[in-house]
mmCIF file of C-alpha atoms in Angstrom:
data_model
loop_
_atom_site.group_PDB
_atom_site.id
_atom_site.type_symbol
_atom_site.label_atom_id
_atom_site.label_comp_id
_atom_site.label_asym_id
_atom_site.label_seq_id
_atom_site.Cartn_x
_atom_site.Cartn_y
_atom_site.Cartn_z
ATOM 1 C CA UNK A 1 28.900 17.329 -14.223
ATOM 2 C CA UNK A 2 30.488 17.824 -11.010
ATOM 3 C CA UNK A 3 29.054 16.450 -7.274
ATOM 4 C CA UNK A 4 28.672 19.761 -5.915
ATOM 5 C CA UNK A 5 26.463 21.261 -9.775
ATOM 6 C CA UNK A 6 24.589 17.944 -9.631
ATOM 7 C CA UNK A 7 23.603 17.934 -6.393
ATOM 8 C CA UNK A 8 22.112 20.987 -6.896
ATOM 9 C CA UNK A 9 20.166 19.787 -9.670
ATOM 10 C CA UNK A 10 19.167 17.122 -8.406
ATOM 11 C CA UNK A 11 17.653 19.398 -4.989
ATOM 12 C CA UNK A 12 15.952 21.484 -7.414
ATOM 13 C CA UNK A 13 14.176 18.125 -8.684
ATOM 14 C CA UNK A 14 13.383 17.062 -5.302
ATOM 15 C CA UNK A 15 12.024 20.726 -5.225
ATOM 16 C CA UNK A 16 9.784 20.238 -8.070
ATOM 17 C CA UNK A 17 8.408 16.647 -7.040
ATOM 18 C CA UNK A 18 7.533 18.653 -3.305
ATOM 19 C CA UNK A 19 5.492 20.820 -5.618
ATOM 20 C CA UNK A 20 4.024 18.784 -7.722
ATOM 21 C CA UNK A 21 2.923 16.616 -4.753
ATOM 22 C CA UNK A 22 1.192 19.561 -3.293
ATOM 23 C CA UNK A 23 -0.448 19.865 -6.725
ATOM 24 C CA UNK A 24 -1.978 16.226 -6.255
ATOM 25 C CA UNK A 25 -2.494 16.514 -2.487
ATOM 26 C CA UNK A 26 -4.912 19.569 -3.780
ATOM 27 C CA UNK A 27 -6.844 17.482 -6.760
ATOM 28 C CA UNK A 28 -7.455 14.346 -4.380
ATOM 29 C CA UNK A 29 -9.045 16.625 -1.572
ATOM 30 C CA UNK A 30 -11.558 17.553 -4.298
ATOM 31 C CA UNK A 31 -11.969 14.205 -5.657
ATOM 32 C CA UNK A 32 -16.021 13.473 -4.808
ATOM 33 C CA UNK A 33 -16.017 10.391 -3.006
ATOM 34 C CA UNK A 34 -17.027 6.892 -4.222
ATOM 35 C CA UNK A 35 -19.744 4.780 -1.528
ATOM 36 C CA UNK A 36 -18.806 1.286 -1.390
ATOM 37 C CA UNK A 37 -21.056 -1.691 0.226
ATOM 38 C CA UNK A 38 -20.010 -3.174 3.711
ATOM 39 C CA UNK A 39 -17.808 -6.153 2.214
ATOM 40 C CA UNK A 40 -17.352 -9.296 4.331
ATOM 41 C CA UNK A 41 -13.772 -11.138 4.666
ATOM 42 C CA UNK A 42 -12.423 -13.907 6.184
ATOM 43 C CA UNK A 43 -9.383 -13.519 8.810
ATOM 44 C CA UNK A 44 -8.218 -15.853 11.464
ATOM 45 C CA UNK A 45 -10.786 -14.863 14.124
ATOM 46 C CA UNK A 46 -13.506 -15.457 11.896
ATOM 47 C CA UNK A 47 -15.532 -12.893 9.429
ATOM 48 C CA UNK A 48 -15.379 -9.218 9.947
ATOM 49 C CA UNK A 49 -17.008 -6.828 7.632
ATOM 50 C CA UNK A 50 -15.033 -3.445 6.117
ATOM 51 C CA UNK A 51 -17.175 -1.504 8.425
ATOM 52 C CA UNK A 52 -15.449 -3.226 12.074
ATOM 53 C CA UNK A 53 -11.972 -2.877 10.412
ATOM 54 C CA UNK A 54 -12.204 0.992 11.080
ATOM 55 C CA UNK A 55 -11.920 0.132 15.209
ATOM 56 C CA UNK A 56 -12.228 3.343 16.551
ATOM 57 C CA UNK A 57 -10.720 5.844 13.289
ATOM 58 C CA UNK A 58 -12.744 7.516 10.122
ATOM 59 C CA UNK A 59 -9.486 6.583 8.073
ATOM 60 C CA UNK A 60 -8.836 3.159 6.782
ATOM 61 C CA UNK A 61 -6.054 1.962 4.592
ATOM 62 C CA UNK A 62 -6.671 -1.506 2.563
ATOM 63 C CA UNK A 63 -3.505 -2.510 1.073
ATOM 64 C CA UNK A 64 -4.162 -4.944 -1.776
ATOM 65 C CA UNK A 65 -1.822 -7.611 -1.919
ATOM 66 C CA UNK A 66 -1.267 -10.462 -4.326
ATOM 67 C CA UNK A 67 -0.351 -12.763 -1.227
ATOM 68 C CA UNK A 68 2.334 -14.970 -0.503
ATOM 69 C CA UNK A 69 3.298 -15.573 -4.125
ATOM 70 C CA UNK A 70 4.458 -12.231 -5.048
ATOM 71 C CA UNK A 71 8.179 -11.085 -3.640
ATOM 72 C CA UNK A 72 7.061 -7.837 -4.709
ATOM 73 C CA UNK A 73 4.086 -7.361 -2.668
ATOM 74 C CA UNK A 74 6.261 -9.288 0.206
ATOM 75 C CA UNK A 75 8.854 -6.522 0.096
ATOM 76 C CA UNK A 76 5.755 -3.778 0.479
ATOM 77 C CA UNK A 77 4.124 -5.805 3.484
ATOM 78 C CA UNK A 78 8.066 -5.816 5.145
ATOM 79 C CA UNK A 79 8.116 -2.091 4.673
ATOM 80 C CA UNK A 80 4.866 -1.266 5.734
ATOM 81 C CA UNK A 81 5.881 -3.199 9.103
ATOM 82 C CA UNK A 82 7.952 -0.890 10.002
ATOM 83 C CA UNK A 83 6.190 1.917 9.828
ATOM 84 C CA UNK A 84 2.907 0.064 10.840
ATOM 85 C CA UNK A 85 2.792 2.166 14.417
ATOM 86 C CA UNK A 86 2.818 5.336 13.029
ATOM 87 C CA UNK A 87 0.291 4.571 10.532
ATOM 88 C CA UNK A 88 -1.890 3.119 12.557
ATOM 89 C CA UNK A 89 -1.799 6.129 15.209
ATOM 90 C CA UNK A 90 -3.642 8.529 12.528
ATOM 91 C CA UNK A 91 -5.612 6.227 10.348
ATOM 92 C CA UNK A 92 -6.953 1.909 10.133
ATOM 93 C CA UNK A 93 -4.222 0.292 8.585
ATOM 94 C CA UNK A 94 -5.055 -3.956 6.868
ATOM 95 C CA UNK A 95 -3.474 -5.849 4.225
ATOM 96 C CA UNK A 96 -5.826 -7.728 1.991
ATOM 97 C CA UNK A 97 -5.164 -10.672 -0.158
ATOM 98 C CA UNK A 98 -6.596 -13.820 -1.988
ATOM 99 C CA UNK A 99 -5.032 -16.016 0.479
ATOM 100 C CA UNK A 100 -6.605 -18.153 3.236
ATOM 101 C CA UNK A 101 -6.660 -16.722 6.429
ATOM 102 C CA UNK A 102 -4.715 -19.300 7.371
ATOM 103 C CA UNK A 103 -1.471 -18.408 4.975
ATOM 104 C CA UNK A 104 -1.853 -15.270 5.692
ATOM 105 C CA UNK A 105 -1.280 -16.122 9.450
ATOM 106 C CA UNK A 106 1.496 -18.407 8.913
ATOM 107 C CA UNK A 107 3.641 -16.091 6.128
ATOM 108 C CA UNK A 108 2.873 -13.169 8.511
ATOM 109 C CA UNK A 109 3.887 -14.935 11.967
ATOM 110 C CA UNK A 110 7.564 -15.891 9.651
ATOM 111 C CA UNK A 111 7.893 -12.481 8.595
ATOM 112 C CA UNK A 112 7.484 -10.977 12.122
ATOM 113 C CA UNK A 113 4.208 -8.536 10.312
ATOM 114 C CA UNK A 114 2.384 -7.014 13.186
ATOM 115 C CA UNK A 115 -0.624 -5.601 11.072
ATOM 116 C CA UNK A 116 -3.939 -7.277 10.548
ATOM 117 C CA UNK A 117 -5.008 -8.974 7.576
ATOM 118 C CA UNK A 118 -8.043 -10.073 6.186
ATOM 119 C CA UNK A 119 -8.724 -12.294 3.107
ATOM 120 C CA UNK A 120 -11.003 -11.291 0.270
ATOM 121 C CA UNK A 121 -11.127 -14.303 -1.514
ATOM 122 C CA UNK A 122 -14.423 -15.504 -2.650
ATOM 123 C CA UNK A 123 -15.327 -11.866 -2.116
ATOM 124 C CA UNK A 124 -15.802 -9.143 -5.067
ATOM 125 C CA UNK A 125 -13.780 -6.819 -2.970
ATOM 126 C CA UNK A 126 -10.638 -6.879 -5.241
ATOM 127 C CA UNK A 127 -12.512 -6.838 -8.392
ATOM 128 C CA UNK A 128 -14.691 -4.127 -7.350
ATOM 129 C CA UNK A 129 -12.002 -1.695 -6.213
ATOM 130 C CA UNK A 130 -9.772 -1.830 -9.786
ATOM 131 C CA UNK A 131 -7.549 -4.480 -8.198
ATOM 132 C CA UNK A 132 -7.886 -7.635 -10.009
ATOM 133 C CA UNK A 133 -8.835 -7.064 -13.278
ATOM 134 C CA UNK A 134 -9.551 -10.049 -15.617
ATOM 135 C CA UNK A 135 -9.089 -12.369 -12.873
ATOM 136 C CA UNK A 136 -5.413 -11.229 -11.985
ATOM 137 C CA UNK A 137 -4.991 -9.995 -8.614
ATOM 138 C CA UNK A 138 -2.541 -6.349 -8.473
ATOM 139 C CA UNK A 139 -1.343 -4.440 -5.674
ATOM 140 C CA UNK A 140 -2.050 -1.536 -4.473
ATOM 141 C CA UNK A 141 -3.828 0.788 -2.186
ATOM 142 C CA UNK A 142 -7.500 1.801 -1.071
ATOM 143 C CA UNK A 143 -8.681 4.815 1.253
ATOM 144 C CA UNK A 144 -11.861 4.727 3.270
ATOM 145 C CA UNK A 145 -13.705 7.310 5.306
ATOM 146 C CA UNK A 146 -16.497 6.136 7.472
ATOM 147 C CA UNK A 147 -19.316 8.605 7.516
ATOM 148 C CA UNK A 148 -21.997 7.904 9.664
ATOM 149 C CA UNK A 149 -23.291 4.556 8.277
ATOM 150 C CA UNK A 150 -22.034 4.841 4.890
ATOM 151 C CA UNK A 151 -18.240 3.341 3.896
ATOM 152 C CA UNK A 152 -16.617 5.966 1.184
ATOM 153 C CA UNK A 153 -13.347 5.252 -0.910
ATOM 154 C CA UNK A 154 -11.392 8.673 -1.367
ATOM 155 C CA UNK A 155 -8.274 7.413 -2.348
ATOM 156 C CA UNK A 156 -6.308 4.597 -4.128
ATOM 157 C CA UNK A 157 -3.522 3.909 -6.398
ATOM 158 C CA UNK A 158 -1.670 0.744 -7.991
ATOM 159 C CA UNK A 159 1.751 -0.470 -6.616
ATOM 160 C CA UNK A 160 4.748 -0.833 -9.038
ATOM 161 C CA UNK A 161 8.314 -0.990 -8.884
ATOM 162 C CA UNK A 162 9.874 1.967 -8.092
ATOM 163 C CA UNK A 163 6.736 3.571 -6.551
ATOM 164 C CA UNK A 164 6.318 6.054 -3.488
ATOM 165 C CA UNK A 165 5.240 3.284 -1.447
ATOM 166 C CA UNK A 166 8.401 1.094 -1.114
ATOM 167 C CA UNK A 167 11.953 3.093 0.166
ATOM 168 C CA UNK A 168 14.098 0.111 -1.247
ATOM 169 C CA UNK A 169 13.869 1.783 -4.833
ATOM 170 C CA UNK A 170 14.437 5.511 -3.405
ATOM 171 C CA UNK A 171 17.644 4.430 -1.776
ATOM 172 C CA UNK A 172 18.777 2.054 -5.246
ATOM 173 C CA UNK A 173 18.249 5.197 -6.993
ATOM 174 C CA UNK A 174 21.172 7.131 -5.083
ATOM 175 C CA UNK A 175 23.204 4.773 -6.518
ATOM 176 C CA UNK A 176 24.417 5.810 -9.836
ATOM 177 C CA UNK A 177 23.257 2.608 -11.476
ATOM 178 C CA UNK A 178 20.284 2.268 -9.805
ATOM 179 C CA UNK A 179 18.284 -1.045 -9.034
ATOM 180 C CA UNK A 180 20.570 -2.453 -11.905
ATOM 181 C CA UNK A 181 17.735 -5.083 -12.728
ATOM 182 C CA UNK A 182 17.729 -6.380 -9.091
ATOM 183 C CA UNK A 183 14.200 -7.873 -7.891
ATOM 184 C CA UNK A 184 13.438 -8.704 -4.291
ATOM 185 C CA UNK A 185 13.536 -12.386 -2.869
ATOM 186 C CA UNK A 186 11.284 -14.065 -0.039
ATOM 187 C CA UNK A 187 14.555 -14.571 1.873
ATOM 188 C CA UNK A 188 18.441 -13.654 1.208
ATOM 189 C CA UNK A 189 21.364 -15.970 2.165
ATOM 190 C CA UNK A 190 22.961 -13.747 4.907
#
């Protein structure tokens, strides 16, 4: 097919994603809400409980994180970086993971990652939310609402490859080959 008949195509795909979006943007606003308890993690200032990591929004974002094992979850954390400021502007924005506050403070200071994160290990918090089942943590994502005293999940959804949540495998798909079996590294020789 020629560049000018694919393109087309292919902007009456992006057309039809845009839609179906909408379409899920719709069901999740009437998706009835799901109280969870007050959890307590560990981070490098001490505890703080799910409730304080609100600060001063109704919106929180928990990004569950396998920790500083996973290259995966590492390439997610990078991206989220970036557009940490803007996220944090509208809504509470933490990364949570099974590591010691400790690691977490020493892979994020050598990764530059501005956001806060907390650990939930020794905590249900993972297990409860759908994020590590049989003892495995996964990634993913977890929206709270604060409302009044009560802490209410709205949202979540697992992380995979080639997800909405990570731009590297938008841009590999331009390429006619795509990701081509490549898998992110901790590090790249420059």
């Amino acid at each position: 097919m020629k560049y000018k008949e694919t393109a087309e195509k292919l902007a009456e795909y992006r057309s039809q994603i845009a839609e179906i979006r909408e379409k899920m943007r719709s069901a999740r606003a009437s998706i009835e809400p799901e109280e969870v308890q007050d959890y307590e993690f560990a981070t490098p200032l001490g505890n703080a409980r799910l409730s304080a990591l609100f600060g001063d929004k109704d919106s929180l974002f928990v990004i569950h994180n396998m920790g500083t094992t996973c290259a995966h979850c590492t390439m997610w954390a990078d991206g989220f970086n970036g557009v940490f400021e803007h996220l944090r502007d509208r809504a509470a924005f933490v990364v949570s993971s099974p590591d010691t506050p400790e690691q977490q403070k020493c892979f994020a200071a050598g990764r530059g990652w501005k956001f806060p994160m907390v650990s939930n290990q020794g905590t249900t918090f993972a297990e409860d939310m759908g994020y590590r089942p049989n003892g495995r943590a996964m990634p993913g994502v977890s929206v709270f609402k604060r409302k009044g005293d009560k802490i209410m999940r709205v949202a979540d959804t697992a992380f995979k490859p080639g997800d909405d949540f990570c731009s590297v495998w938008h841009l590999f798909d331009l390429i006619p080959e795509g990701a081509a079996g490549w898998q992110p590294e901790f590090g790249y020789a420059s």
